[in-house]
PDB file of C-alpha atoms in Angstrom:
ATOM      1  CA  UNK A   1     -21.844  12.880  46.602  1.00 71.00           C
ATOM      2  CA  UNK A   2     -24.998  13.059  44.578  1.00 82.00           C
ATOM      3  CA  UNK A   3     -24.820  11.146  41.329  1.00 88.00           C
ATOM      4  CA  UNK A   4     -25.184  13.366  38.318  1.00 93.00           C
ATOM      5  CA  UNK A   5     -26.184  11.691  35.014  1.00 94.00           C
ATOM      6  CA  UNK A   6     -27.505  12.568  31.624  1.00 95.00           C
ATOM      7  CA  UNK A   7     -28.475  10.639  28.525  1.00 95.00           C
ATOM      8  CA  UNK A   8     -28.389  10.855  24.790  1.00 96.00           C
ATOM      9  CA  UNK A   9     -31.024   9.622  22.317  1.00 95.00           C
ATOM     10  CA  UNK A  10     -28.497   7.348  20.314  1.00 92.00           C
ATOM     11  CA  UNK A  11     -30.828   7.325  17.152  1.00 94.00           C
ATOM     12  CA  UNK A  12     -30.892  11.203  16.932  1.00 95.00           C
ATOM     13  CA  UNK A  13     -27.070  11.390  17.493  1.00 95.00           C
ATOM     14  CA  UNK A  14     -26.328   8.825  14.700  1.00 94.00           C
ATOM     15  CA  UNK A  15     -28.901  10.493  12.482  1.00 95.00           C
ATOM     16  CA  UNK A  16     -27.478  13.824  12.801  1.00 96.00           C
ATOM     17  CA  UNK A  17     -23.628  13.208  13.150  1.00 97.00           C
ATOM     18  CA  UNK A  18     -22.006  14.332  10.105  1.00 96.00           C
ATOM     19  CA  UNK A  19     -18.872  12.078  10.421  1.00 96.00           C
ATOM     20  CA  UNK A  20     -21.328   8.974  10.283  1.00 95.00           C
ATOM     21  CA  UNK A  21     -23.382  10.495   7.520  1.00 95.00           C
ATOM     22  CA  UNK A  22     -20.102  10.879   5.044  1.00 95.00           C
ATOM     23  CA  UNK A  23     -18.736   7.721   5.901  1.00 95.00           C
ATOM     24  CA  UNK A  24     -21.919   5.993   5.467  1.00 95.00           C
ATOM     25  CA  UNK A  25     -22.364   7.567   2.088  1.00 95.00           C
ATOM     26  CA  UNK A  26     -18.763   6.465   1.278  1.00 95.00           C
ATOM     27  CA  UNK A  27     -19.360   3.001   2.267  1.00 95.00           C
ATOM     28  CA  UNK A  28     -22.730   2.896   0.215  1.00 96.00           C
ATOM     29  CA  UNK A  29     -20.776   4.161  -2.814  1.00 96.00           C
ATOM     30  CA  UNK A  30     -18.084   1.538  -2.305  1.00 95.00           C
ATOM     31  CA  UNK A  31     -20.852  -0.995  -1.971  1.00 96.00           C
ATOM     32  CA  UNK A  32     -22.505  -0.015  -5.205  1.00 97.00           C
ATOM     33  CA  UNK A  33     -19.358  -0.173  -7.066  1.00 96.00           C
ATOM     34  CA  UNK A  34     -18.501  -3.537  -5.878  1.00 95.00           C
ATOM     35  CA  UNK A  35     -22.064  -4.840  -6.578  1.00 96.00           C
ATOM     36  CA  UNK A  36     -21.826  -3.264 -10.175  1.00 97.00           C
ATOM     37  CA  UNK A  37     -18.474  -5.169 -10.728  1.00 96.00           C
ATOM     38  CA  UNK A  38     -19.909  -8.437  -9.396  1.00 96.00           C
ATOM     39  CA  UNK A  39     -22.937  -8.046 -11.852  1.00 97.00           C
ATOM     40  CA  UNK A  40     -20.514  -7.445 -14.701  1.00 97.00           C
ATOM     41  CA  UNK A  41     -18.463 -10.367 -13.781  1.00 97.00           C
ATOM     42  CA  UNK A  42     -21.575 -12.336 -13.593  1.00 97.00           C
ATOM     43  CA  UNK A  43     -22.868 -11.232 -16.873  1.00 97.00           C
ATOM     44  CA  UNK A  44     -19.734 -12.103 -18.543  1.00 97.00           C
ATOM     45  CA  UNK A  45     -19.556 -15.641 -17.365  1.00 97.00           C
ATOM     46  CA  UNK A  46     -23.217 -16.157 -18.036  1.00 97.00           C
ATOM     47  CA  UNK A  47     -22.329 -15.027 -21.674  1.00 97.00           C
ATOM     48  CA  UNK A  48     -19.447 -17.430 -21.818  1.00 96.00           C
ATOM     49  CA  UNK A  49     -21.841 -20.256 -20.622  1.00 96.00           C
ATOM     50  CA  UNK A  50     -24.321 -19.359 -23.363  1.00 96.00           C
ATOM     51  CA  UNK A  51     -21.690 -19.322 -25.904  1.00 95.00           C
ATOM     52  CA  UNK A  52     -20.566 -22.623 -24.774  1.00 95.00           C
ATOM     53  CA  UNK A  53     -23.942 -24.169 -24.864  1.00 95.00           C
ATOM     54  CA  UNK A  54     -24.632 -22.655 -28.574  1.00 95.00           C
ATOM     55  CA  UNK A  55     -21.129 -24.161 -29.692  1.00 93.00           C
ATOM     56  CA  UNK A  56     -20.944 -27.535 -27.746  1.00 93.00           C
ATOM     57  CA  UNK A  57     -22.467 -29.489 -30.772  1.00 93.00           C
ATOM     58  CA  UNK A  58     -19.362 -28.370 -32.897  1.00 94.00           C
ATOM     59  CA  UNK A  59     -16.896 -29.344 -30.184  1.00 93.00           C
ATOM     60  CA  UNK A  60     -14.993 -32.755 -29.800  1.00 93.00           C
ATOM     61  CA  UNK A  61     -15.733 -34.386 -26.491  1.00 94.00           C
ATOM     62  CA  UNK A  62     -12.148 -33.341 -25.307  1.00 95.00           C
ATOM     63  CA  UNK A  63     -12.915 -29.481 -26.090  1.00 95.00           C
ATOM     64  CA  UNK A  64     -16.181 -29.879 -24.498  1.00 95.00           C
ATOM     65  CA  UNK A  65     -14.816 -31.380 -21.285  1.00 96.00           C
ATOM     66  CA  UNK A  66     -12.163 -28.566 -21.291  1.00 96.00           C
ATOM     67  CA  UNK A  67     -14.556 -25.780 -21.698  1.00 96.00           C
ATOM     68  CA  UNK A  68     -16.798 -27.227 -18.987  1.00 96.00           C
ATOM     69  CA  UNK A  69     -13.904 -27.462 -16.608  1.00 97.00           C
ATOM     70  CA  UNK A  70     -12.938 -23.933 -17.485  1.00 97.00           C
ATOM     71  CA  UNK A  71     -16.392 -22.463 -16.919  1.00 97.00           C
ATOM     72  CA  UNK A  72     -16.583 -24.494 -13.502  1.00 97.00           C
ATOM     73  CA  UNK A  73     -13.348 -23.064 -12.481  1.00 98.00           C
ATOM     74  CA  UNK A  74     -14.505 -19.390 -13.459  1.00 97.00           C
ATOM     75  CA  UNK A  75     -17.840 -19.997 -11.730  1.00 97.00           C
ATOM     76  CA  UNK A  76     -15.826 -21.046  -8.496  1.00 98.00           C
ATOM     77  CA  UNK A  77     -13.641 -17.916  -8.626  1.00 97.00           C
ATOM     78  CA  UNK A  78     -16.735 -15.732  -9.053  1.00 97.00           C
ATOM     79  CA  UNK A  79     -18.269 -17.281  -5.864  1.00 97.00           C
ATOM     80  CA  UNK A  80     -14.919 -16.798  -4.074  1.00 97.00           C
ATOM     81  CA  UNK A  81     -14.678 -13.033  -5.130  1.00 97.00           C
ATOM     82  CA  UNK A  82     -18.364 -12.611  -4.014  1.00 97.00           C
ATOM     83  CA  UNK A  83     -17.604 -14.093  -0.482  1.00 97.00           C
ATOM     84  CA  UNK A  84     -14.341 -11.938  -0.471  1.00 97.00           C
ATOM     85  CA  UNK A  85     -16.312  -8.691  -1.436  1.00 96.00           C
ATOM     86  CA  UNK A  86     -19.043  -9.456   1.429  1.00 96.00           C
ATOM     87  CA  UNK A  87     -16.250 -10.076   3.896  1.00 97.00           C
ATOM     88  CA  UNK A  88     -14.552  -6.867   2.973  1.00 96.00           C
ATOM     89  CA  UNK A  89     -17.783  -4.958   3.319  1.00 96.00           C
ATOM     90  CA  UNK A  90     -18.545  -6.536   6.738  1.00 96.00           C
ATOM     91  CA  UNK A  91     -14.865  -5.544   7.863  1.00 97.00           C
ATOM     92  CA  UNK A  92     -15.342  -1.940   6.658  1.00 96.00           C
ATOM     93  CA  UNK A  93     -18.800  -1.616   8.509  1.00 96.00           C
ATOM     94  CA  UNK A  94     -17.384  -3.151  11.568  1.00 97.00           C
ATOM     95  CA  UNK A  95     -14.358  -0.716  11.317  1.00 97.00           C
ATOM     96  CA  UNK A  96     -16.858   2.058  11.060  1.00 96.00           C
ATOM     97  CA  UNK A  97     -18.944   1.141  13.797  1.00 95.00           C
ATOM     98  CA  UNK A  98     -15.786   1.072  16.157  1.00 97.00           C
ATOM     99  CA  UNK A  99     -14.658   4.431  15.048  1.00 96.00           C
ATOM    100  CA  UNK A 100     -18.118   5.850  15.593  1.00 96.00           C
ATOM    101  CA  UNK A 101     -18.223   4.163  19.036  1.00 96.00           C
ATOM    102  CA  UNK A 102     -14.734   5.466  19.919  1.00 96.00           C
ATOM    103  CA  UNK A 103     -15.471   9.138  18.704  1.00 96.00           C
ATOM    104  CA  UNK A 104     -18.714   9.263  20.615  1.00 96.00           C
ATOM    105  CA  UNK A 105     -17.566   7.845  23.938  1.00 96.00           C
ATOM    106  CA  UNK A 106     -14.250   9.868  23.706  1.00 96.00           C
ATOM    107  CA  UNK A 107     -16.364  12.918  23.205  1.00 97.00           C
ATOM    108  CA  UNK A 108     -18.843  11.966  25.908  1.00 96.00           C
ATOM    109  CA  UNK A 109     -15.704  11.390  28.304  1.00 96.00           C
ATOM    110  CA  UNK A 110     -14.597  14.951  27.675  1.00 96.00           C
ATOM    111  CA  UNK A 111     -18.164  16.322  27.885  1.00 96.00           C
ATOM    112  CA  UNK A 112     -18.659  14.533  31.271  1.00 95.00           C
ATOM    113  CA  UNK A 113     -15.569  15.752  32.696  1.00 95.00           C
ATOM    114  CA  UNK A 114     -16.561  19.550  31.653  1.00 95.00           C
ATOM    115  CA  UNK A 115     -20.091  19.216  32.851  1.00 93.00           C
ATOM    116  CA  UNK A 116     -19.470  17.252  36.002  1.00 93.00           C
ATOM    117  CA  UNK A 117     -21.455  14.064  34.986  1.00 95.00           C
ATOM    118  CA  UNK A 118     -20.488  10.445  36.443  1.00 94.00           C
ATOM    119  CA  UNK A 119     -22.781   8.661  33.816  1.00 94.00           C
ATOM    120  CA  UNK A 120     -24.041   9.294  30.344  1.00 95.00           C
ATOM    121  CA  UNK A 121     -26.762   6.829  29.316  1.00 95.00           C
ATOM    122  CA  UNK A 122     -28.041   5.739  25.979  1.00 93.00           C
ATOM    123  CA  UNK A 123     -31.615   6.089  25.361  1.00 91.00           C
ATOM    124  CA  UNK A 124     -33.134   4.304  22.390  1.00 90.00           C
ATOM    125  CA  UNK A 125     -35.990   1.590  22.011  1.00 89.00           C
ATOM    126  CA  UNK A 126     -33.405  -1.168  22.872  1.00 91.00           C
ATOM    127  CA  UNK A 127     -31.795   0.614  26.019  1.00 90.00           C
ATOM    128  CA  UNK A 128     -32.954  -0.189  29.696  1.00 89.00           C
ATOM    129  CA  UNK A 129     -33.761   3.455  30.209  1.00 87.00           C
ATOM    130  CA  UNK A 130     -37.523   3.569  29.938  1.00 87.00           C
ATOM    131  CA  UNK A 131     -38.000   7.277  30.821  1.00 88.00           C
ATOM    132  CA  UNK A 132     -35.693  10.288  31.137  1.00 89.00           C
ATOM    133  CA  UNK A 133     -36.470  13.837  32.210  1.00 91.00           C
ATOM    134  CA  UNK A 134     -35.811  16.481  29.493  1.00 92.00           C
ATOM    135  CA  UNK A 135     -33.286  18.198  31.801  1.00 92.00           C
ATOM    136  CA  UNK A 136     -31.087  15.204  31.466  1.00 94.00           C
ATOM    137  CA  UNK A 137     -31.145  15.002  27.766  1.00 95.00           C
ATOM    138  CA  UNK A 138     -27.872  16.288  26.428  1.00 96.00           C
ATOM    139  CA  UNK A 139     -28.494  14.998  22.788  1.00 96.00           C
ATOM    140  CA  UNK A 140     -28.497  18.271  21.206  1.00 96.00           C
ATOM    141  CA  UNK A 141     -25.402  19.256  22.915  1.00 96.00           C
ATOM    142  CA  UNK A 142     -23.554  16.317  21.904  1.00 96.00           C
ATOM    143  CA  UNK A 143     -24.601  16.512  18.261  1.00 97.00           C
ATOM    144  CA  UNK A 144     -23.163  19.975  18.029  1.00 97.00           C
ATOM    145  CA  UNK A 145     -20.220  19.278  19.973  1.00 96.00           C
ATOM    146  CA  UNK A 146     -19.263  16.072  17.915  1.00 97.00           C
ATOM    147  CA  UNK A 147     -20.097  17.920  14.486  1.00 97.00           C
ATOM    148  CA  UNK A 148     -17.844  21.020  15.544  1.00 95.00           C
ATOM    149  CA  UNK A 149     -15.056  18.633  16.520  1.00 95.00           C
ATOM    150  CA  UNK A 150     -15.416  16.747  13.098  1.00 95.00           C
ATOM    151  CA  UNK A 151     -15.504  20.097  11.313  1.00 94.00           C
ATOM    152  CA  UNK A 152     -12.298  21.052  13.238  1.00 93.00           C
ATOM    153  CA  UNK A 153     -10.624  17.853  12.206  1.00 91.00           C
ATOM    154  CA  UNK A 154     -11.657  18.098   8.525  1.00 87.00           C
ATOM    155  CA  UNK A 155     -10.224  21.466   8.226  1.00 87.00           C
ATOM    156  CA  UNK A 156      -6.845  20.317   9.591  1.00 78.00           C
ATOM    157  CA  UNK A 157      -4.312  21.624  11.953  1.00 67.00           C
ATOM    158  CA  UNK A 158      -3.447  25.407  11.712  1.00 58.00           C
ATOM    159  CA  UNK A 159      -0.303  25.881   9.361  1.00 53.00           C
ATOM    160  CA  UNK A 160       2.724  27.806  10.948  1.00 50.00           C
ATOM    161  CA  UNK A 161       1.620  30.842   8.874  1.00 49.00           C
ATOM    162  CA  UNK A 162      -1.601  30.774  10.606  1.00 47.00           C
ATOM    163  CA  UNK A 163      -0.320  30.477  14.034  1.00 45.00           C
ATOM    164  CA  UNK A 164       2.187  33.246  13.502  1.00 43.00           C
ATOM    165  CA  UNK A 165      -0.424  35.568  12.052  1.00 44.00           C
ATOM    166  CA  UNK A 166      -2.467  34.961  15.372  1.00 45.00           C
ATOM    167  CA  UNK A 167       0.419  35.666  17.511  1.00 44.00           C
ATOM    168  CA  UNK A 168       0.969  39.070  15.878  1.00 42.00           C
ATOM    169  CA  UNK A 169      -2.671  40.210  16.530  1.00 38.00           C
TER     170      UNK A 169
END
């Protein structure tokens, strides 16, 4: 049995796959909101520090120590919050990458069965594939199929009214 294989240009698939575009935009939007929130909290703390420095000479030693302790705790909390945001974003990105991998490999398994392929290789600057003839390049087919599947998924399953209308025709 002859080995039948094909390849996809993974950079091109990632560039034109609507699912990734939309989810990457959502992740970037979430990142911007988190960054803005962090900036706002940082400015708020900086304002409190400035107010403390301006008023420290009018405070008793006890008041100054209490204010410094409070500011120190707030600074620690802000650092913990920043680390928590970074961790959350890394988890979101990892989740998106896993979903992306699962979607593409799931589609390629189905596509491979339909086309009688035993192997689909990834072709990009980091892959071991140094050359692939154009007749083996299924990139455009895969992009089209992935996007069609995603559009179908986005539009949701047919309702009962849709299916009964279809049966009457």
